[in-house]
PDB file of C-alpha atoms and ligand atoms in Angstrom:
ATOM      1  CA  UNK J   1     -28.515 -16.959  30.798  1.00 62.00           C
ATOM      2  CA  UNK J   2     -28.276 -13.502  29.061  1.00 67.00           C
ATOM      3  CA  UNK J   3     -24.977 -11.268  28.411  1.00 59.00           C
ATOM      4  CA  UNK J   4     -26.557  -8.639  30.706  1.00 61.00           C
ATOM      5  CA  UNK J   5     -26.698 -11.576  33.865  1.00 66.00           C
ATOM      6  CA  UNK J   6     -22.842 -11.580  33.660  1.00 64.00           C
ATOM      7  CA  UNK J   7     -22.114  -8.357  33.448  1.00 57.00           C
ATOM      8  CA  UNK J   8     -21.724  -6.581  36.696  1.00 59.00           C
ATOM      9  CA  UNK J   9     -24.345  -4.032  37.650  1.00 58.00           C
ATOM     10  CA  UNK J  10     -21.714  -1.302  36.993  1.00 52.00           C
ATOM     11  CA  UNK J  11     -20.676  -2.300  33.414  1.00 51.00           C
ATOM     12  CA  UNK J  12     -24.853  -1.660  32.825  1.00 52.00           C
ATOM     13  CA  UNK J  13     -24.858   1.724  34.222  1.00 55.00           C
ATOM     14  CA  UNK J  14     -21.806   3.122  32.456  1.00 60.00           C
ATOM     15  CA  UNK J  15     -20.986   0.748  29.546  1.00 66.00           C
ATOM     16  CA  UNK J  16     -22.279  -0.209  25.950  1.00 68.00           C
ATOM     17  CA  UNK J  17     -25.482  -2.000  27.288  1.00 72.00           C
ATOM     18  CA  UNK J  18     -25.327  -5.190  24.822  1.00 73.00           C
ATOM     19  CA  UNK J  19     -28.590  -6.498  23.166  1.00 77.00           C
ATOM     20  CA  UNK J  20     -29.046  -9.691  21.343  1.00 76.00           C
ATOM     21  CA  UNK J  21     -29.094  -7.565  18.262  1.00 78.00           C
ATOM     22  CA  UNK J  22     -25.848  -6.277  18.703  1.00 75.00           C
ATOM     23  CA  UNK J  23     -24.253  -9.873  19.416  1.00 73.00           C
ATOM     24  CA  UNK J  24     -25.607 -11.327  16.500  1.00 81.00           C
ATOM     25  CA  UNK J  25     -24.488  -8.139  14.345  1.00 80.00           C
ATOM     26  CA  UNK J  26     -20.880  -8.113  15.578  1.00 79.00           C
ATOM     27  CA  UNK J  27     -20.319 -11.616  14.959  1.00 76.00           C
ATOM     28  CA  UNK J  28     -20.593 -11.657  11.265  1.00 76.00           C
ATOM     29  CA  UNK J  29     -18.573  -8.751  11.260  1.00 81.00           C
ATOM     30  CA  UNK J  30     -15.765  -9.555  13.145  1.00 81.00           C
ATOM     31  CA  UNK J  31     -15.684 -13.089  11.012  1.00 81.00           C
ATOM     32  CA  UNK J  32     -15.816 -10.765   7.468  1.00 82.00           C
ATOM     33  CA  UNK J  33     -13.128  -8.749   8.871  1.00 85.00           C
ATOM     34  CA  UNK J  34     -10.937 -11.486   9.735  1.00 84.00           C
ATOM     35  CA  UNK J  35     -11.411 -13.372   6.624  1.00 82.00           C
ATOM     36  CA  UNK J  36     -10.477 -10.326   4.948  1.00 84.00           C
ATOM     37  CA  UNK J  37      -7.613  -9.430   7.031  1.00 84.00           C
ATOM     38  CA  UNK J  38      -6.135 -13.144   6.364  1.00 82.00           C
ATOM     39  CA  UNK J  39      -6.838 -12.761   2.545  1.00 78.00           C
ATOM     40  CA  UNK J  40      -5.310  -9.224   2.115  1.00 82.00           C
ATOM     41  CA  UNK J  41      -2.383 -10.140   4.158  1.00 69.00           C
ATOM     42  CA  UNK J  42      -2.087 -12.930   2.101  1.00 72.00           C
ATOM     43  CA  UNK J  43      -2.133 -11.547  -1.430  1.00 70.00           C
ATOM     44  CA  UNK J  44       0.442  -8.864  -0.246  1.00 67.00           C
ATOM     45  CA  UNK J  45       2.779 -12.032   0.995  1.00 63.00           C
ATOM     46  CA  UNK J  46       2.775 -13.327  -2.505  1.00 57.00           C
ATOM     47  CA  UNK J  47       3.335 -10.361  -3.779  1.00 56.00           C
ATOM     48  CA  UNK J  48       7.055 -10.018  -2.525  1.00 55.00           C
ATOM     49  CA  UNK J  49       8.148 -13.231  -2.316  1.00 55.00           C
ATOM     50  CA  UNK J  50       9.763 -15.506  -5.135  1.00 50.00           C
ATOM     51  CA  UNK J  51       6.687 -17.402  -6.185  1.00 58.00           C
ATOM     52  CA  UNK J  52       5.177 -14.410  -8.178  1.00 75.00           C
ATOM     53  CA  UNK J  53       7.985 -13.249 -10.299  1.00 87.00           C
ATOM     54  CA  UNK J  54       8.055 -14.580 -13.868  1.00 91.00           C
ATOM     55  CA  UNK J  55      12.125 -15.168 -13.467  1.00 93.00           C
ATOM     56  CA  UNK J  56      12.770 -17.521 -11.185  1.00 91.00           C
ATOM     57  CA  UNK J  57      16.082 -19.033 -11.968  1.00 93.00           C
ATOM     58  CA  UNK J  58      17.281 -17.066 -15.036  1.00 95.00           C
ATOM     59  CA  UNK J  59      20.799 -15.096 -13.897  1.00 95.00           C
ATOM     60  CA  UNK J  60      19.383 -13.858 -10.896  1.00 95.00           C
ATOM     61  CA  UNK J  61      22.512 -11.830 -10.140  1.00 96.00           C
ATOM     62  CA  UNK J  62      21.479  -9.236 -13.171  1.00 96.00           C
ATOM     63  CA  UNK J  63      19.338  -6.175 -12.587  1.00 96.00           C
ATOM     64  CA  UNK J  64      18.177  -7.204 -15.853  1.00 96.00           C
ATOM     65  CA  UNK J  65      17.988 -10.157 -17.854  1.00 97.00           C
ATOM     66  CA  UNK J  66      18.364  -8.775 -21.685  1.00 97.00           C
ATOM     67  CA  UNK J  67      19.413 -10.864 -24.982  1.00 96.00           C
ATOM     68  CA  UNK J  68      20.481  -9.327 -28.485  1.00 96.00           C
ATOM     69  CA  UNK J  69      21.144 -11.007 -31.756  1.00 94.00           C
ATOM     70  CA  UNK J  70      22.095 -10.115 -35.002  1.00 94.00           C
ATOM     71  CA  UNK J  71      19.040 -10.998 -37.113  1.00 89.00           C
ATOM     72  CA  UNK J  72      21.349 -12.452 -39.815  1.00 90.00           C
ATOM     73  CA  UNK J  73      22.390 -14.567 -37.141  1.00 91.00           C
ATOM     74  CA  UNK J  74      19.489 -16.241 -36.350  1.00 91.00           C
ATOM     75  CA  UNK J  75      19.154 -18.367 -39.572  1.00 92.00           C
ATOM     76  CA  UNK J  76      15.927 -19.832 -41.144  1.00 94.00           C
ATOM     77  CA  UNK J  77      14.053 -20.202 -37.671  1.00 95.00           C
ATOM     78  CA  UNK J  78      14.703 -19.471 -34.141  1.00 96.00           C
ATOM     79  CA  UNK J  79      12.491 -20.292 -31.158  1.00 98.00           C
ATOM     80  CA  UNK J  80      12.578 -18.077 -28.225  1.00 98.00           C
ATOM     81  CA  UNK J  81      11.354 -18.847 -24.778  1.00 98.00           C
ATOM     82  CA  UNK J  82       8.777 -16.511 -23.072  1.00 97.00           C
ATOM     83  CA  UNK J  83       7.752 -19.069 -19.798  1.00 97.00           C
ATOM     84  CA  UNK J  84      11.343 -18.298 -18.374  1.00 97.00           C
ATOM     85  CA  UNK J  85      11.033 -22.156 -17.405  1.00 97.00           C
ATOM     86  CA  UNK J  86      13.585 -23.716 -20.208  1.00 97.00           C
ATOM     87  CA  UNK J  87      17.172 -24.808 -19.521  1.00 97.00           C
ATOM     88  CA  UNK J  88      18.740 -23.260 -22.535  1.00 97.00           C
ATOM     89  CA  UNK J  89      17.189 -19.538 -22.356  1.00 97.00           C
ATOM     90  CA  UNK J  90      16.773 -17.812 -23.833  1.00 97.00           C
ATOM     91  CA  UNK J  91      15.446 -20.735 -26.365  1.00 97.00           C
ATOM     92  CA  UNK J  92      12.583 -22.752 -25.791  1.00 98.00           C
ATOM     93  CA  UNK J  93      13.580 -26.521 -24.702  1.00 98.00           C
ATOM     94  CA  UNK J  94       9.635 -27.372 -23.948  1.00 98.00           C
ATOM     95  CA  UNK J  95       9.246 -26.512 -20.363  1.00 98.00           C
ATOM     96  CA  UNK J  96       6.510 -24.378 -21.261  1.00 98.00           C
ATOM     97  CA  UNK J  97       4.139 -28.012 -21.537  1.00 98.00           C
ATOM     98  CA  UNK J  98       5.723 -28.770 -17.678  1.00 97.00           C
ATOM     99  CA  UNK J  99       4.505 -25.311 -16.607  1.00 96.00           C
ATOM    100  CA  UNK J 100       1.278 -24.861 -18.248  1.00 97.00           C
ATOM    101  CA  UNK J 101       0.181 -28.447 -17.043  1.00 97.00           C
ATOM    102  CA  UNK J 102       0.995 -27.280 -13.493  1.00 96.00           C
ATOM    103  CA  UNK J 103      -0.491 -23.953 -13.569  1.00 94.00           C
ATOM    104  CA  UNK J 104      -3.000 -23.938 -15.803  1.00 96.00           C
ATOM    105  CA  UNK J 105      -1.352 -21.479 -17.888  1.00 95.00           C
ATOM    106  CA  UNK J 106      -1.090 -20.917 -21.361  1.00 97.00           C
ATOM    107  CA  UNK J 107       2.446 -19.557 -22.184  1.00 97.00           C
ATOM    108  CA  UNK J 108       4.055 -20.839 -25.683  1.00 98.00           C
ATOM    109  CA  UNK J 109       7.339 -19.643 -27.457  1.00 98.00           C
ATOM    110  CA  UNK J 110       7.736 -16.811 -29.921  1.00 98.00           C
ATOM    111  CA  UNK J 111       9.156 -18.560 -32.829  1.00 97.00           C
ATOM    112  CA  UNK J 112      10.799 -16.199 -35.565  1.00 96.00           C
ATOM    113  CA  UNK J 113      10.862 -17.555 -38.962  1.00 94.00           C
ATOM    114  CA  UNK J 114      12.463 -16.080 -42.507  1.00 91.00           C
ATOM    115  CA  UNK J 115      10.279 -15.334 -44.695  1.00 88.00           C
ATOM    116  CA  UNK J 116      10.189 -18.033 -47.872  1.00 82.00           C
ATOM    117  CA  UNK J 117      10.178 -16.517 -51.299  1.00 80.00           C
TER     118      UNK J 117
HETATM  119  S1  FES M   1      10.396 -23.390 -22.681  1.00 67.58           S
HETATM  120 FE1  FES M   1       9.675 -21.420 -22.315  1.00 67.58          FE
HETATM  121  S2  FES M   1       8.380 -21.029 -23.980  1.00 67.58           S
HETATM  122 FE2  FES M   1       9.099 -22.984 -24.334  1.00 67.58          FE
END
């Protein structure tokens, strides 16, 4: 039974008359839109929520987390955490192996040395 059988005699005479064509048209449209729609709405999501910031623990009460040392301070070597993931920032403890493994990521310390002459 065709689309144009169920329609009422008026819908013909003053609606979109329907063809085959058109059915088989619209559906793969509608379906690219949705997918779309779902996909767009859900890289926007992770774009505000917690998941996508780099800080995710790290005094969360600052508008900015910012360290300073005096560089005769730091003595022969210092290792500094860039994953945000270690327990003592802002050194590096190792978390950066826990988080790469999960993420597939490839984030290491910066490690500042002095110079040996
Ligand atoms: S723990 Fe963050 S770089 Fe090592």
């Amino acid at each position: 039974m065709s689309l144009r059988a169920l329609l009422p005699k008026s819908e013909l005479r003053y609606g979109f008359p329907l063809s085959r064509g058109h059915l088989t048209t619209i559906g793969p449209v509608a379906l690219v839109a949705a997918v779309g729609t779902y996909v767009l709405c859900r890289y926007l999501s992770g774009k505000s929520n917690g998941k996508s910031k780099v800080n995710q623990t790290i005094s969360k009460d600052s508008a900015k987390v910012v360290h300073s040392f005096d560089i005769e301070d730091i003595g022969s070597k210092a290792v500094f955490c860039r994953c945000w993931r270690s327990k003592k920032f802002p050194y590096c403890d190792g978390a950066h192996t826990k988080h790469n493994e999960e993420t597939g990521d490839n984030v290491g310390p910066l490690i500042i040395k002095k110079k040996e002459l």
